[in-house]
Amino acid sequence: MSARRLDLRTPAWFRRVVFYELSVRSFRDSNGDGVGDLPGVLDRLDYLRDLGVGAVWLLPFYRSPWRDDGYDISDHYSVDPRLGTIDDLATLVEAAHARGIRIIGDFVSNHVSDQHPWFQEARRDRGSPRRAWFLWSDTGKEFSRARTMFPGAETSNWTWDELAGQYYFHRFFASQPDLNYDTPAVRAEMLNVARFWLARGLDGFRCDAVPYLIKREGTACQSLPEVHQFFQEVRAMMHSEFPGTVLVAEANQTVPETVAYFDQGREFDMVMHFPLMPNLFLALAEKNPRRVLDVLRATLPGVPPECGWAYFLRNHDELTLGQVSADERALFLRFYDPAHGSEIYNGLRRRLAPLVGGDDSSVLLLTALILALPGSPFLYYGDEIGMGDRLDLPDRDPGRTPMQWTADPSAGFSSAPADRLTRPLVTDPAYAPSVRNVADEERVPFSLLGHMRNLLRVRGAHAAIFGRERFVGVDLGESPVLGFWRPGAEYEVLCLYNFSEEPVAGDVPLAPSVWAAPVELVRGGSSSTLGDAGYHFRLSRRGFSWTLFPVRSPPAAA
Ligand code: NOJ
């Protein structure tokens, strides 16, 4: 099994690459049983390389009864047999590394499946040492300020267990009892789980449900100091025993609480930018990007030099509105859920393309934006081809349907018949495999996939500046255009995004002495000239541009 690390000497490699989140179950089925698997991912590594992906985040592939799509683990040390074997994982990691692609897994540390032997032992015997691995109560009244994460599906964080003769605590579904992090053996075990997979070649983890590990009476039971202590321990272990690996936080909290997960470079290497995400969609609805610049100005200075934000538009969960105001939520729902069909828990269970009405320009505008910010973008599988969703599926499954590789009846996902797939295919005529699939989009040069590949290629060629260098917002007054500079040592890139539904023109002031002739890196519906007022741009509706300005070398000293 290979534990080889790529580019060990590359500091902060994760800020140079584009991440791609995928569900092994739904990506590609290699053996015709209707369920995607690890050899299926292996089979599609060249596709990911050609797309320009530098790191893949595999959603949980561990043994699980799949009551929460793998976030309910029943054995932390094995691969779910439906998805493959540990050897398949090793083969995948090695083949990915050979292509310059890193693989990270999911570190699900807050809870386990109720089928897990740890929980089964604990509930059967009050005297068992496992009992203290979970949280029990005779009344089910403790920690009443901890909100339930799946309102509508669960009404309490406590569930009565007949066999145990007590209530047990669960922050998520009742089938996911929380671990008790006040028990030292739990902390030690979870560190060993991390070691186990890193020793098998994983390049790091996206950490699930980070804020909720520690519970204290009288608090909201989130982001407490001991949570930070635990993840600092995980990171210290990783950096000393597995250098070059990355730790990414899923922490959907307020701005200060979210920024705190970097803890001045001692804790997470990357933190998912939950505060920005809903604001991108709100800005699109308002046709005004001001709020985006405000959030960036508030959150970029807090990032330690070797760390970075992880940006995303969509993922496998609902588009969460947990951090927006009531007014913003109302605006959001009016704009993005006019038919009231897609609300769940704290947000909307829709994929990117249907959210924006199938408008490729809007998909590209938002993608080109997260590709150009300091830090790294995370793409969600299928969004690069404009896949749709199936609102008739339960829970958050609408956006977890099989990847659409071809127009075939089973979408090239599997050789099994369409009615035997792990989840049914999208049927909406605007997004079905016959209309949106990789094979057809590869044939057409100006397809959404073609544009995506081009964006990722350009971002990759200038990764040093996009991932790592500075960010300077441009004040464009009341214009619907978001503008910022990414200044670097040899050149600066000007990024412009038109959030309105109309074409727009404007000027960005330049200091003529500083700049040589600009080069357009990408033109998503733009044209420009250098004039007396500076850089004059024209952007089509929802158009964008990235323009490179070489920095003139200082005159040689006399
Ligand atoms: C966050 C994951 O993204 C979500 O899918 C899951 O249901 C919860 N955490 C619980 O693990």
mmCIF file of C-alpha atoms and ligand atoms in Angstrom, residues 21 57 59 68-69 71-72 106 108 110-111 150 172-173 176 206 208-209 250 315-318 395-396 400, ligand 1:
data_model
loop_
_atom_site.group_PDB
_atom_site.id
_atom_site.type_symbol
_atom_site.label_atom_id
_atom_site.label_comp_id
_atom_site.label_asym_id
_atom_site.label_seq_id
_atom_site.Cartn_x
_atom_site.Cartn_y
_atom_site.Cartn_z
ATOM 1 C CA GLU A 21 -16.106 16.347 -4.261
ATOM 2 C CA TRP A 57 -12.636 14.557 -1.818
ATOM 3 C CA LEU A 59 -17.521 11.262 0.501
ATOM 4 C CA ASP A 68 -27.176 9.045 6.331
ATOM 5 C CA ASP A 69 -25.395 8.132 3.104
ATOM 6 C CA TYR A 71 -22.070 9.573 7.581
ATOM 7 C CA ASP A 72 -23.271 6.801 9.876
ATOM 8 C CA ASP A 106 -14.033 12.345 5.171
ATOM 9 C CA VAL A 108 -16.556 11.696 10.644
ATOM 10 C CA ASN A 110 -18.794 13.483 16.008
ATOM 11 C CA HIS A 111 -20.929 10.346 15.857
ATOM 12 C CA PHE A 150 -32.388 18.132 11.022
ATOM 13 C CA PHE A 172 -27.999 14.511 13.859
ATOM 14 C CA PHE A 173 -30.326 11.569 13.111
ATOM 15 C CA GLN A 176 -26.168 8.521 14.749
ATOM 16 C CA ARG A 206 -12.513 17.018 5.170
ATOM 17 C CA ASP A 208 -17.407 16.479 9.298
ATOM 18 C CA ALA A 209 -19.562 18.391 11.797
ATOM 19 C CA GLU A 250 -16.794 21.766 7.817
ATOM 20 C CA ASN A 315 -22.223 20.120 -2.099
ATOM 21 C CA HIS A 316 -24.073 16.921 -1.178
ATOM 22 C CA ASP A 317 -26.152 18.673 1.535
ATOM 23 C CA GLU A 318 -28.895 21.236 1.361
ATOM 24 C CA ASP A 395 -33.884 13.814 2.280
ATOM 25 C CA ARG A 396 -30.948 15.437 0.449
ATOM 26 C CA ARG A 400 -26.940 12.795 -5.240
HETATM 27 C C1 NOJ B 1 -22.509 16.995 7.524
HETATM 28 C C2 NOJ B 1 -22.555 16.141 6.298
HETATM 29 O O1 NOJ B 1 -22.131 16.904 5.201
HETATM 30 C C3 NOJ B 1 -23.980 15.665 6.168
HETATM 31 O O2 NOJ B 1 -24.207 15.037 4.937
HETATM 32 C C4 NOJ B 1 -24.286 14.752 7.320
HETATM 33 O O3 NOJ B 1 -25.651 14.395 7.297
HETATM 34 C C5 NOJ B 1 -23.991 15.431 8.667
HETATM 35 N N1 NOJ B 1 -22.766 16.182 8.667
HETATM 36 C C6 NOJ B 1 -23.880 14.403 9.741
HETATM 37 O O4 NOJ B 1 -22.716 13.632 9.567
#
